[in-house]
Structures are given as C-alpha cells and as structure tokens.
Short mmCIF file of C-alpha atoms in Angstrom, two decimals:
data_model
loop_
_atom_site.label_atom_id
_atom_site.label_comp_id
_atom_site.label_asym_id
_atom_site.label_seq_id
_atom_site.Cartn_x
_atom_site.Cartn_y
_atom_site.Cartn_z
CA MET H 30 -12.86 -1.50 5.58
CA ARG H 31 -12.26 2.29 5.09
CA ARG H 32 -14.85 3.99 2.87
CA ARG H 33 -15.17 7.47 1.78
CA GLY H 34 -18.41 9.61 2.52
CA ASP H 35 -21.74 7.70 2.56
CA GLY H 36 -19.96 4.72 1.03
CA GLY H 37 -20.81 5.47 -2.46
CA GLY H 38 -17.52 7.44 -2.94
CA ARG H 39 -16.72 10.41 -5.00
CA ASP H 40 -19.17 9.58 -7.89
CA GLY H 41 -21.42 7.59 -5.76
CA ARG H 42 -20.38 4.78 -7.23
CA SER H 43 -19.90 1.17 -5.34
CA THR H 44 -16.54 0.51 -4.10
CA ARG H 45 -17.12 -3.00 -5.41
CA ARG H 46 -17.51 -2.30 -8.92
CA ALA H 47 -14.58 -4.04 -9.61
CA GLY H 48 -15.23 -6.91 -7.93
CA LEU H 49 -17.70 -9.90 -8.59
CA ARG H 50 -21.26 -9.38 -9.40
CA PRO H 51 -23.04 -9.98 -5.65
CA ALA H 52 -25.29 -12.63 -6.61
CA LEU H 53 -22.09 -14.59 -8.81
CA ALA H 54 -19.64 -13.87 -5.71
CA ALA H 55 -21.88 -15.77 -3.62
CA LEU H 56 -20.92 -18.73 -5.86
CA VAL H 57 -17.66 -18.04 -7.21
CA ALA H 58 -15.70 -16.48 -4.31
CA ALA H 59 -16.62 -18.81 -1.80
CA VAL H 60 -14.52 -21.70 -3.70
CA LEU H 61 -11.94 -20.22 -5.70
CA ALA H 62 -8.49 -19.81 -4.07
CA ALA H 63 -8.84 -16.07 -5.08
CA GLY H 64 -12.33 -15.48 -3.20
CA ALA H 65 -12.85 -13.85 0.17
CA ALA H 66 -15.70 -12.64 2.49
CA LEU H 67 -15.97 -8.88 1.21
CA ALA H 68 -15.92 -7.15 4.65
CA GLY H 69 -13.47 -5.83 6.92
CA CYS H 70 -10.11 -4.99 6.47
CA ALA H 71 -6.40 -6.47 6.51
CA SER H 72 -3.06 -5.13 6.04
CA ASP H 73 0.61 -6.58 6.77
CA GLY H 74 0.99 -6.40 10.78
CA ASP H 75 -0.35 -3.31 13.11
CA GLN H 76 1.19 -0.64 11.24
CA VAL H 77 0.61 3.01 11.09
CA GLY H 78 0.67 5.41 8.55
CA PRO H 79 0.30 4.67 5.07
CA ARG H 80 -0.57 1.16 4.10
CA PHE H 81 -2.32 -1.24 1.57
CA ILE H 82 -5.53 -2.54 3.27
CA THR H 83 -7.67 -5.97 1.72
CA PRO H 84 -10.57 -7.78 3.11
CA PRO H 85 -9.38 -10.24 5.51
CA LEU H 86 -9.01 -14.03 5.21
CA ILE H 87 -8.42 -14.09 1.38
CA ARG H 88 -5.91 -17.12 0.14
CA TYR H 89 -4.69 -15.14 -3.20
CA SER H 90 -3.56 -17.18 -6.01
CA SER H 91 -2.17 -16.13 -9.57
CA VAL H 92 -5.75 -16.60 -10.82
CA LEU H 93 -6.91 -13.45 -9.29
CA TRP H 94 -10.41 -11.87 -9.28
CA PRO H 95 -10.63 -7.96 -8.52
CA VAL H 96 -11.24 -7.71 -4.61
CA PRO H 97 -10.93 -4.34 -3.05
CA LEU H 98 -7.36 -3.12 -2.44
CA GLU H 99 -6.73 0.28 -1.08
CA LEU H 100 -3.68 2.20 -0.06
CA ILE H 101 -4.82 4.51 3.10
CA ASP H 102 -3.15 7.39 5.11
CA ALA H 103 -1.26 8.81 2.24
CA GLN H 104 -0.73 12.52 1.95
CA PRO H 105 -3.87 13.87 0.53
CA GLY H 106 -3.70 16.00 -2.54
CA THR H 107 0.05 13.77 -3.59
CA ARG H 108 0.54 11.77 -6.35
CA VAL H 109 1.96 8.42 -5.87
CA ARG H 110 3.54 5.68 -7.96
CA ILE H 111 2.62 2.28 -7.15
CA THR H 112 5.20 -0.58 -8.58
CA ALA H 113 4.46 -4.18 -8.51
CA SER H 114 7.36 -6.51 -8.81
CA LEU H 115 8.06 -9.92 -8.80
CA ASP H 116 11.85 -11.66 -8.58
CA SER H 117 11.97 -15.59 -8.82
CA SER H 118 14.52 -17.96 -10.32
CA ARG H 119 13.25 -17.42 -13.69
CA GLY H 120 13.66 -13.56 -13.75
CA ALA H 121 12.06 -10.55 -13.01
CA TRP H 122 8.35 -9.01 -13.58
CA THR H 123 7.38 -5.65 -12.88
CA SER H 124 4.28 -3.12 -13.79
CA ALA H 125 3.74 0.56 -12.12
CA ALA H 126 0.63 2.77 -12.20
CA SER H 127 0.54 6.21 -10.32
CA TYR H 128 -2.60 7.45 -8.77
CA ASP H 129 -3.87 10.99 -7.41
CA VAL H 130 -4.37 10.53 -3.66
CA GLY H 131 -7.76 11.74 -2.37
CA GLY H 132 -8.63 14.22 0.29
CA ASP H 133 -9.04 11.91 2.64
CA GLY H 134 -5.67 10.20 1.86
CA THR H 135 -6.65 7.04 0.44
CA VAL H 136 -6.28 5.65 -3.11
CA ASP H 137 -8.99 3.24 -3.81
CA LEU H 138 -7.57 0.78 -6.84
CA ALA H 139 -10.86 -0.45 -7.60
CA ARG H 140 -12.57 2.82 -8.28
CA ASP H 141 -9.54 5.48 -9.11
CA LYS H 142 -8.61 5.87 -12.35
CA PRO H 143 -4.54 4.87 -12.84
CA LEU H 144 -2.39 7.35 -14.78
CA PHE H 145 0.65 6.06 -16.28
CA ALA H 146 -0.37 2.66 -16.26
CA PRO H 147 -0.61 -0.29 -18.74
CA PHE H 148 -4.53 -0.35 -18.25
CA SER H 149 -6.46 2.84 -18.11
CA ALA H 150 -9.90 1.88 -16.09
CA PRO H 151 -9.73 1.46 -12.28
CA ASP H 152 -8.86 -2.32 -11.97
CA SER H 153 -7.69 -3.35 -8.59
CA ALA H 154 -6.11 -6.10 -9.87
CA GLY H 155 -4.43 -4.37 -12.88
CA LEU H 156 -1.09 -4.56 -11.25
CA PHE H 157 -0.87 -8.39 -11.22
CA TRP H 158 -2.30 -9.26 -14.47
CA SER H 159 -0.08 -6.41 -16.25
CA LEU H 160 3.11 -7.71 -14.93
CA ARG H 161 5.79 -8.21 -17.52
CA GLY H 162 9.10 -10.19 -17.68
CA PRO H 163 11.04 -12.95 -19.47
CA ALA H 164 9.54 -14.54 -22.23
CA LEU H 165 9.43 -18.43 -20.91
CA GLY H 166 8.38 -21.59 -22.61
CA VAL H 167 5.19 -23.31 -22.13
CA ALA H 168 6.62 -25.92 -19.40
CA ASP H 169 8.34 -22.91 -17.50
CA LEU H 170 5.22 -20.68 -17.97
CA ALA H 171 2.65 -23.49 -16.23
CA ARG H 172 5.37 -23.99 -13.58
CA GLN H 173 5.94 -20.29 -12.65
CA TRP H 174 2.15 -19.29 -12.37
CA MET H 175 0.29 -22.51 -11.95
CA HIS H 176 2.53 -24.41 -9.34
CA ASP H 177 4.60 -22.02 -8.00
CA THR H 178 4.09 -19.30 -5.21
CA ASN H 179 5.14 -15.87 -6.37
CA ALA H 180 5.84 -13.18 -3.89
CA VAL H 181 4.50 -10.06 -5.88
CA THR H 182 5.40 -7.00 -3.76
CA LEU H 183 3.56 -3.47 -4.33
CA THR H 184 5.26 -0.73 -3.27
CA ALA H 185 3.91 2.75 -3.29
CA SER H 186 6.33 6.09 -3.49
CA GLU H 187 6.34 9.77 -3.40
CA GLY H 188 9.07 10.96 -5.57
CA ASP H 189 11.96 8.93 -4.42
CA ARG H 190 10.39 8.29 -0.83
CA VAL H 191 8.60 5.02 0.00
CA VAL H 192 5.91 5.42 1.77
CA ALA H 193 4.05 1.83 1.76
CA ARG H 194 4.90 -1.77 1.05
CA ARG H 195 3.31 -4.93 1.22
CA THR H 196 3.94 -8.46 -0.27
CA PHE H 197 1.25 -10.75 -1.82
CA ARG H 198 1.95 -14.44 -2.06
CA LEU H 199 0.30 -15.77 -5.03
CA GLU H 200 -0.14 -19.66 -4.77
CA GLY H 201 -0.31 -21.61 -7.99
CA LEU H 202 -3.69 -23.31 -8.17
CA GLY H 203 -2.13 -26.52 -9.84
CA GLY H 204 0.38 -27.08 -7.17
CA THR H 205 -2.11 -29.58 -5.45
CA MET H 206 -3.38 -30.94 -8.33
CA ASP H 207 -2.99 -34.67 -8.86
CA GLY H 208 -4.09 -36.01 -12.25
CA ARG H 209 -4.42 -39.76 -13.42
CA THR H 210 -3.23 -40.66 -16.87
CA VAL H 211 -5.76 -42.72 -18.52
CA TYR H 212 -5.06 -45.40 -21.02
CA THR H 213 -6.76 -47.65 -23.59
CA HIS H 214 -6.81 -50.52 -21.19
CA ASP H 215 -8.50 -48.45 -18.59
CA LEU H 216 -11.69 -47.55 -21.24
CA ALA H 217 -11.64 -51.18 -22.57
CA PRO H 218 -14.07 -52.23 -19.69
CA ALA H 219 -16.36 -49.05 -20.10
CA ALA H 220 -16.19 -49.53 -24.08
CA ALA H 221 -18.67 -52.66 -24.27
CA GLY H 222 -17.03 -53.69 -27.19
CA VAL H 223 -16.08 -50.59 -29.15
CA ALA H 224 -12.85 -51.02 -30.95
CA LEU H 225 -10.15 -48.95 -29.05
CA PRO H 226 -7.81 -47.70 -29.40
CA PRO H 227 -8.15 -44.97 -32.37
CA HIS H 228 -7.90 -46.92 -35.78
CA GLU H 229 -3.97 -46.03 -36.07
CA THR H 230 -2.62 -48.40 -33.75
CA HIS H 231 -3.71 -51.47 -31.65
CA GLU H 232 -1.05 -50.74 -28.93
CA ASP H 233 -2.11 -49.57 -25.42
CA VAL H 234 -1.59 -45.55 -25.01
CA PRO H 235 -2.30 -42.97 -23.00
CA VAL H 236 -5.59 -41.56 -24.04
CA GLY H 237 -6.03 -38.61 -21.92
CA ARG H 238 -5.56 -37.30 -18.05
CA PHE H 239 -8.23 -37.03 -15.53
CA PHE H 240 -8.77 -35.04 -12.55
CA ASP H 241 -10.98 -36.00 -9.89
CA ALA H 242 -12.53 -32.96 -8.04
CA SER H 243 -14.64 -35.45 -5.79
CA SER H 244 -13.98 -34.80 -2.11
CA ILE H 245 -15.47 -36.26 1.43
CA GLU H 246 -18.03 -33.26 1.56
CA ARG H 247 -19.01 -33.52 -1.84
CA PRO H 248 -18.13 -36.89 -3.32
CA THR H 249 -20.11 -36.58 -6.59
CA GLY H 250 -20.20 -33.35 -9.10
CA PRO H 251 -20.16 -32.38 -12.76
CA ALA H 252 -17.24 -33.53 -15.02
CA VAL H 253 -15.87 -31.50 -18.30
CA LEU H 254 -14.58 -33.40 -21.36
CA MET H 255 -11.62 -31.20 -22.47
CA PHE H 256 -10.40 -31.17 -25.72
CA ASP H 257 -7.05 -29.34 -24.68
CA ASP H 258 -6.27 -25.98 -26.47
CA PRO H 259 -2.48 -25.88 -26.85
CA THR H 260 -1.93 -22.39 -26.77
CA PRO H 261 -0.04 -20.83 -23.52
CA GLY H 262 -2.28 -19.98 -20.77
CA ALA H 263 -5.32 -21.47 -22.40
CA SER H 264 -4.30 -24.92 -22.18
CA ALA H 265 -4.84 -27.61 -19.42
CA ASP H 266 -2.13 -26.90 -17.66
CA PHE H 267 -4.19 -23.82 -16.52
CA THR H 268 -7.45 -23.90 -17.14
CA ALA H 269 -7.77 -27.61 -15.65
CA ALA H 270 -6.97 -26.51 -12.22
CA LEU H 271 -9.61 -23.47 -12.15
CA LEU H 272 -12.36 -25.77 -13.24
CA SER H 273 -11.49 -28.28 -10.35
CA GLN H 274 -11.95 -25.11 -8.03
CA PHE H 275 -15.34 -24.69 -9.35
CA GLY H 276 -16.12 -28.43 -8.37
CA ALA H 277 -15.70 -30.17 -11.57
CA SER H 278 -13.73 -32.94 -12.54
CA VAL H 279 -11.73 -32.83 -15.80
CA PHE H 280 -11.04 -34.78 -18.38
CA VAL H 281 -8.47 -33.88 -20.90
CA VAL H 282 -7.82 -35.42 -24.27
CA PRO H 283 -4.38 -33.94 -25.61
CA MET H 284 -4.45 -31.56 -28.77
CA THR H 285 -2.02 -30.14 -30.79
CA SER H 286 -2.07 -27.21 -33.47
CA ALA H 287 0.57 -25.42 -35.42
CA ASP H 288 -1.36 -22.35 -36.33
CA GLY H 289 -4.15 -22.16 -33.35
CA VAL H 290 -6.83 -22.76 -36.01
CA HIS H 291 -6.03 -26.14 -37.43
CA LEU H 292 -5.42 -29.10 -35.40
CA SER H 293 -2.64 -31.62 -35.73
CA THR H 294 -4.39 -34.16 -33.78
CA VAL H 295 -6.59 -37.18 -34.80
CA THR H 296 -9.70 -38.09 -32.47
CA ASP H 297 -11.42 -41.35 -33.18
CA ALA H 298 -15.21 -41.18 -32.42
CA GLY H 299 -15.28 -44.41 -30.61
CA THR H 300 -12.34 -43.16 -27.93
CA ILE H 301 -14.43 -40.35 -27.24
CA SER H 302 -17.91 -42.69 -26.86
CA ALA H 303 -15.34 -44.79 -24.70
CA ILE H 304 -14.45 -41.90 -22.58
CA LEU H 305 -18.13 -40.89 -22.03
CA ASP H 306 -18.90 -44.48 -21.15
CA TRP H 307 -15.62 -44.35 -18.34
CA LEU H 308 -17.00 -41.10 -16.74
CA ASP H 309 -20.49 -42.36 -16.46
CA ASP H 310 -19.25 -45.35 -14.62
CA LEU H 311 -17.57 -43.23 -11.88
CA ALA H 312 -19.16 -42.63 -8.54
CA SER H 313 -17.35 -39.15 -8.56
CA VAL H 314 -19.25 -38.09 -11.90
CA ASP H 315 -22.79 -36.80 -12.17
CA ALA H 316 -23.59 -37.97 -15.26
CA ARG H 317 -26.23 -35.45 -15.64
CA HIS H 318 -23.92 -33.04 -15.99
CA VAL H 319 -21.04 -33.78 -18.17
CA PHE H 320 -19.82 -30.38 -20.22
CA VAL H 321 -17.95 -30.74 -23.16
CA TYR H 322 -15.13 -27.74 -23.13
CA GLY H 323 -12.83 -26.42 -26.30
CA THR H 324 -11.22 -23.27 -27.10
CA GLY H 325 -9.02 -21.94 -29.82
CA ALA H 326 -8.45 -24.81 -32.44
CA SER H 327 -10.16 -27.41 -30.31
CA GLU H 328 -13.57 -25.19 -30.23
CA GLN H 329 -14.51 -27.05 -33.58
CA LEU H 330 -14.32 -30.53 -31.29
CA ALA H 331 -15.98 -29.54 -28.65
CA ILE H 332 -19.07 -28.41 -31.24
CA TRP H 333 -18.49 -31.75 -32.78
CA ALA H 334 -18.63 -33.76 -29.77
CA ALA H 335 -22.18 -31.60 -28.46
CA ASN H 336 -23.78 -32.49 -31.77
CA ARG H 337 -22.30 -36.13 -31.91
CA PHE H 338 -23.27 -36.89 -28.32
CA PRO H 339 -26.48 -34.60 -27.77
CA THR H 340 -28.00 -37.05 -24.92
CA ARG H 341 -24.40 -37.59 -22.96
CA LEU H 342 -22.96 -34.03 -22.55
CA HIS H 343 -24.96 -31.27 -20.59
CA GLY H 344 -23.84 -28.00 -21.96
CA LEU H 345 -20.87 -26.41 -23.84
CA PHE H 346 -17.98 -23.99 -23.35
CA ALA H 347 -16.06 -22.76 -26.20
CA GLY H 348 -14.92 -19.74 -27.99
CA ALA H 349 -11.95 -17.82 -30.17
CA GLY H 350 -12.03 -20.83 -32.97
CA PRO H 351 -13.48 -22.47 -35.83
CA ALA H 352 -17.03 -24.00 -35.87
CA GLU H 353 -17.17 -26.20 -38.38
CA LEU H 354 -14.54 -29.21 -38.77
CA LEU H 355 -11.26 -28.10 -40.14
CA CYS H 356 -8.91 -30.36 -42.44
CA LEU H 357 -5.61 -31.20 -40.56
CA ALA H 358 -3.16 -28.33 -41.91
CA GLY H 359 -2.35 -28.37 -45.60
CA SER H 360 -4.25 -31.69 -46.35
CA SER H 361 -7.45 -33.10 -46.94
CA ALA H 362 -7.16 -35.44 -43.93
CA SER H 363 -10.12 -34.89 -41.18
CA PRO H 364 -9.03 -34.37 -37.13
CA VAL H 365 -12.20 -36.90 -36.47
CA PHE H 366 -12.54 -40.78 -37.57
CA GLU H 367 -15.55 -43.02 -37.00
CA GLY H 368 -13.23 -46.20 -36.62
CA SER H 369 -11.48 -46.10 -40.33
CA VAL H 370 -13.88 -43.31 -42.30
CA GLY H 371 -12.96 -39.56 -41.62
CA VAL H 372 -15.72 -37.29 -40.68
CA PRO H 373 -15.88 -34.63 -43.74
CA CYS H 374 -13.99 -31.58 -43.15
CA GLU H 375 -13.72 -28.14 -44.68
CA ARG H 376 -9.97 -26.99 -45.85
CA SER H 377 -10.36 -23.40 -44.54
CA PRO H 378 -13.01 -21.68 -42.20
CA GLY H 379 -15.98 -20.03 -43.79
CA ILE H 380 -18.37 -17.87 -42.48
CA GLY H 381 -21.71 -18.34 -44.40
CA THR H 382 -25.25 -18.87 -43.82
CA THR H 383 -24.58 -22.58 -43.55
CA SER H 384 -21.45 -22.97 -42.40
CA ALA H 385 -22.17 -23.11 -38.62
CA PRO H 386 -23.12 -26.57 -36.95
CA PRO H 387 -26.63 -26.08 -35.47
CA LEU H 388 -26.42 -26.37 -31.78
CA GLY H 389 -30.00 -26.81 -31.00
CA ALA H 390 -29.39 -30.28 -29.80
CA VAL H 391 -27.54 -29.17 -27.16
CA ASN H 392 -29.98 -30.01 -24.14
CA GLY H 393 -28.04 -27.69 -21.71
CA PRO H 394 -26.37 -23.94 -21.34
CA VAL H 395 -24.00 -22.99 -23.96
CA VAL H 396 -21.53 -20.30 -23.55
CA LEU H 397 -19.48 -18.92 -26.47
CA THR H 398 -16.48 -16.22 -26.38
CA CYS H 399 -14.40 -14.26 -28.58
CA GLY H 400 -12.09 -11.24 -28.90
CA GLN H 401 -12.76 -8.76 -31.85
CA VAL H 402 -9.29 -7.85 -32.21
CA ASP H 403 -8.18 -11.63 -32.76
CA HIS H 404 -5.29 -11.69 -35.24
CA VAL H 405 -4.88 -15.55 -34.70
CA PHE H 406 -8.60 -16.18 -35.96
CA PRO H 407 -9.68 -13.25 -37.14
CA GLY H 408 -13.46 -14.43 -37.82
CA ALA H 409 -13.76 -15.96 -34.36
CA CYS H 410 -16.91 -13.37 -33.34
CA ALA H 411 -18.53 -13.83 -36.47
CA VAL H 412 -18.35 -17.63 -35.80
CA GLN H 413 -19.74 -17.26 -32.48
CA GLN H 414 -22.57 -15.17 -33.43
CA GLU H 415 -23.61 -17.49 -35.96
CA LEU H 416 -23.30 -20.41 -34.00
CA THR H 417 -25.52 -18.72 -31.51
CA ALA H 418 -28.28 -17.96 -34.13
CA THR H 419 -28.62 -21.68 -34.46
CA ARG H 420 -30.32 -21.93 -31.35
CA ALA H 421 -33.13 -20.83 -29.62
CA PRO H 422 -31.95 -18.84 -26.09
CA ARG H 423 -31.99 -21.13 -23.18
CA ALA H 424 -31.36 -20.69 -19.56
CA GLY H 425 -27.53 -20.01 -18.90
CA ASP H 426 -26.57 -19.51 -22.26
CA LYS H 427 -24.24 -16.65 -23.01
CA LEU H 428 -22.53 -14.94 -26.06
CA LEU H 429 -19.51 -13.01 -24.92
CA VAL H 430 -18.21 -10.65 -27.65
CA ALA H 431 -15.71 -8.53 -26.13
CA LEU H 432 -14.89 -5.27 -27.90
CA GLY H 433 -10.81 -4.61 -28.05
CA ALA H 434 -10.12 -8.17 -26.80
CA ALA H 435 -7.36 -10.12 -28.22
CA HIS H 436 -7.41 -13.76 -29.18
CA ALA H 437 -6.82 -15.13 -25.70
CA VAL H 438 -10.01 -14.51 -23.94
CA THR H 439 -9.91 -17.96 -22.32
CA VAL H 440 -6.81 -17.61 -20.10
CA PRO H 441 -7.88 -17.50 -16.71
CA PRO H 442 -8.22 -14.17 -14.74
CA GLY H 443 -5.23 -12.44 -13.17
CA LEU H 444 -2.64 -14.22 -15.27
CA PRO H 445 0.21 -12.24 -17.12
CA ILE H 446 0.12 -14.32 -20.03
CA ALA H 447 -1.06 -13.90 -23.99
CA LEU H 448 -2.11 -9.94 -23.14
CA PRO H 449 -1.54 -7.34 -25.60
CA SER H 450 0.69 -4.26 -24.40
CA PRO H 451 -0.05 -0.56 -24.92
CA GLY H 452 1.52 0.58 -28.16
CA ASP H 453 2.32 -3.08 -29.49
CA GLY H 454 0.67 -2.37 -32.92
CA SER H 455 -2.01 -5.14 -32.63
CA GLY H 456 -4.99 -2.81 -32.04
CA ALA H 457 -6.15 -5.06 -29.05
CA ASP H 458 -6.35 -3.82 -25.34
CA GLY H 459 -5.02 -6.13 -22.48
CA GLN H 460 -7.35 -4.58 -20.03
CA ALA H 461 -10.26 -5.66 -22.43
CA THR H 462 -8.72 -8.99 -22.80
CA GLU H 463 -8.69 -9.33 -19.08
CA GLN H 464 -12.31 -8.30 -18.52
CA ALA H 465 -13.28 -10.60 -21.14
CA ARG H 466 -11.34 -13.57 -19.34
CA ILE H 467 -13.52 -12.48 -16.39
CA ALA H 468 -16.94 -12.45 -17.99
CA PHE H 469 -16.01 -15.94 -19.60
CA TRP H 470 -14.88 -17.46 -16.30
CA ASN H 471 -17.61 -16.08 -14.44
CA ALA H 472 -20.24 -17.67 -16.79
CA VAL H 473 -18.60 -20.98 -16.71
CA GLY H 474 -18.05 -21.00 -12.78
CA GLN H 475 -21.63 -20.10 -12.33
CA LEU H 476 -22.87 -23.09 -14.15
CA LEU H 477 -20.52 -25.24 -12.99
CA LEU H 478 -21.50 -24.42 -9.30
CA ARG H 479 -24.93 -24.65 -10.02
CA ALA H 480 -24.34 -28.07 -11.38
CA VAL H 481 -22.27 -28.96 -7.86
CA LEU H 482 -25.00 -27.31 -5.93
CA SER H 483 -27.74 -29.59 -7.78
#
C-alpha cells in the first residue's frame, strides 16, 4: 500500500494506529467479516487519478473495525470534503468530514485529523459509524444493519467538483444466521428431574433461541449463555451474530426492560440449570468454556448466574448495568426464582462497600465495561469498579472504563446506532463511545477465540 516517507508518516506514527493491535488482529481479523490481511491495496477497477484504496480481499460488513483507508493522487495542498451516503428503502443516511491533502496527494483516514466532522480524531471507519438517518423501530433497525447489504458510497469533492467516488457494500452479519427456538420439552431430557418450565406455567413454551456456530472445520467450540439486553443495538439481534463470528455458539434467554435498569422478565434458576445441562449434552459445545453474557439491565442476571453456577460457567462478559438483583420495576417481586421462592432483591441500585456481589468464584476471565457519561444508568462505572474490587485479578480480566462514552458501549463496532451526536446536550462523545465498543469486543473476541483454539 502507498505509504508516506519511511512508513512512519508525518509524525513517525504507524499507519495502523486506528486498526487492531497486531497480536489481537491475528486472532480477530482472521474470522470477522470485516477482517482482512493488512497488506497491499485495492480500489474499484484500474483507475487513474484520485481514488480510494484499501487492503485487498476485505469482505466488509456493517460490523466494522477500522482498517486502512486512503484517498490517493489528490491535488496536494487542497482541501477535500468526503461524504458518506446510503440510500435504502427505509431512508437515507449521510455523514461527512473535510481533510487537508498532504504534499504527496494522499489523505490517510486512519491517521489524518478530520475537519468539520462528527468525530475529532483520525478514524478510518468514522464516516461509517457516524452515518445519521431516519429513526427506525427495533425490528427495522436489526433488518437494516444486520440482515441487509448496505451500499455506502464515499464521495470526495474539491468545492463543487467530484474527484473520487467508491461504494462499499456492507453485509449484515445476521443474514446467514439460522437460530433454533428451544422449548421446555427440549430441555426436559437434560433437566434430570428439575421442575420445568418456570413456576408460573406448566405449558410447553419457548425458553430461548440457540445459534450453533460449529462447523466441519471446528465441530466443537465455546458457548455463550446470553441474558438478552433489549436495548437497540445491544440486543441479541445484533450481538449474537458477532459472538458466532468469534466461533461461539449462543443460547439467548429473552429479557425485557422498560427503563434499561430494572428487568420486566422473571427467570427461574431451574430453567437456567436445565439450559446448562442441555448445552453440556451438545457435541458442538465445549462444556469447559461456557461463558455468561449480560449487559444493561441484564447485567444483574449474568452476575447472579456466574455466582449461582460457578463450576459450570467459565467466564463473564457484562457492563452498563446494575450488579445486584433489582426487584421488578415498581414492586418487590424478584426477577429470579428458585422454584416458587423469589431470590432477595433490592428496590433500587445502590453503590456501597457491601452492594456488589463477589466475583471471586468465577473461575475464568471477567470482562466489565461502562461509559462514564451513562445517562441511562449513571452509576454504571462505580458498579464495575466495585465488582472488580471483589476479585483478585486473573488472566484475561478487563475493566474498561470509557471516558466520555455514553451508555451503549456494548453495541458492535461500526454500527451507527445509539451514538450521541455533537451538540446534543448529553455531554457524551460519539467517537469515545465507538472506541469503547471496539475495546469491549476486542476483549470478548480475544477470549472466545482463545477458547476456540484450545
């Protein structure tokens, strides 16, 4: 790929600064739809003159990590406006940033500072995640970004003159996912006498949805027990597909929440035990590496499960929510039952020396995340720090406290969903939130891929 000077750039910085760290890239980029071998260049056709170039063999998706992206052979010393645009049946999305062209006629989006842009630091994926368009409902949002293929066009202009244009086809990671609905009768053989279904009913009802990530090449791999986070972008409609890309099968237990903090759904410990039995019986699941996942209002369930089933769950991924079990909103009813008895719960989240459940019994890695400008659950970072203090550090543990980030730090990277906009009055920063997402999914992906390779 074309490089400035000695390869260190204007200030001697690596052109891979905005990409994945090399050690992690070897694991993550090889399996993600957005991954690629970071060598060589590619553009649309045999063009001459100004054009956008990227590494070859990239299969882009809407879940996008930053990769090298340059505009080359532009007029040195000029200023170009690069606009991203997407037109679909659900509306139009746009974003834009200006750049000063270097003396060699190159704009390197991974390292050149943008001007008049919705992001302030160099970011080769910035024009994609900063797209803004119509407000969509949850179902349309998932269909748009996780199932459809979105043709995003970058157009570089000098004043009124278009000098370069290239279209990137972003494939939805969920387009090929084929989940299986699991019913109580499916769990009964594995339950070995556990009373199923939950105590409210004795009908055969759906318990969750299972996504099998096994393949001919890797018939057995890790699994993730996911207590779904119902918020847009963070729910299983978006995150299960990415977990599967990392080689993990996913069992999604549906959850609802009206305020993003308290749950509206009741969970039965016997059902969760039966789900774990069912996973253990699957040839495609490595029972040594079953992780539990819960973010937002569902973080409390992931932490409860990690403590309730410490010998059966290998690690914990959580963030942006309460640690202790909170009673259902406006009541004293618990979100978790042991048979017909509710597990003790708190009316509201508390931050104190005794409020956080201990995590010392979790026998694998723990990844916790939060945004410091979380307006949904302002105490999120205090909770994650308190949880971390209950545990002696172990290999793979991460506490990711994101300065300037908003609540939605667990949405997959690259998705233009639930990000604050400049001047919206929230005090949160969109780029800081996007960087928090990258850090969280880097940590999750690294641990899952290690489990796959083990």
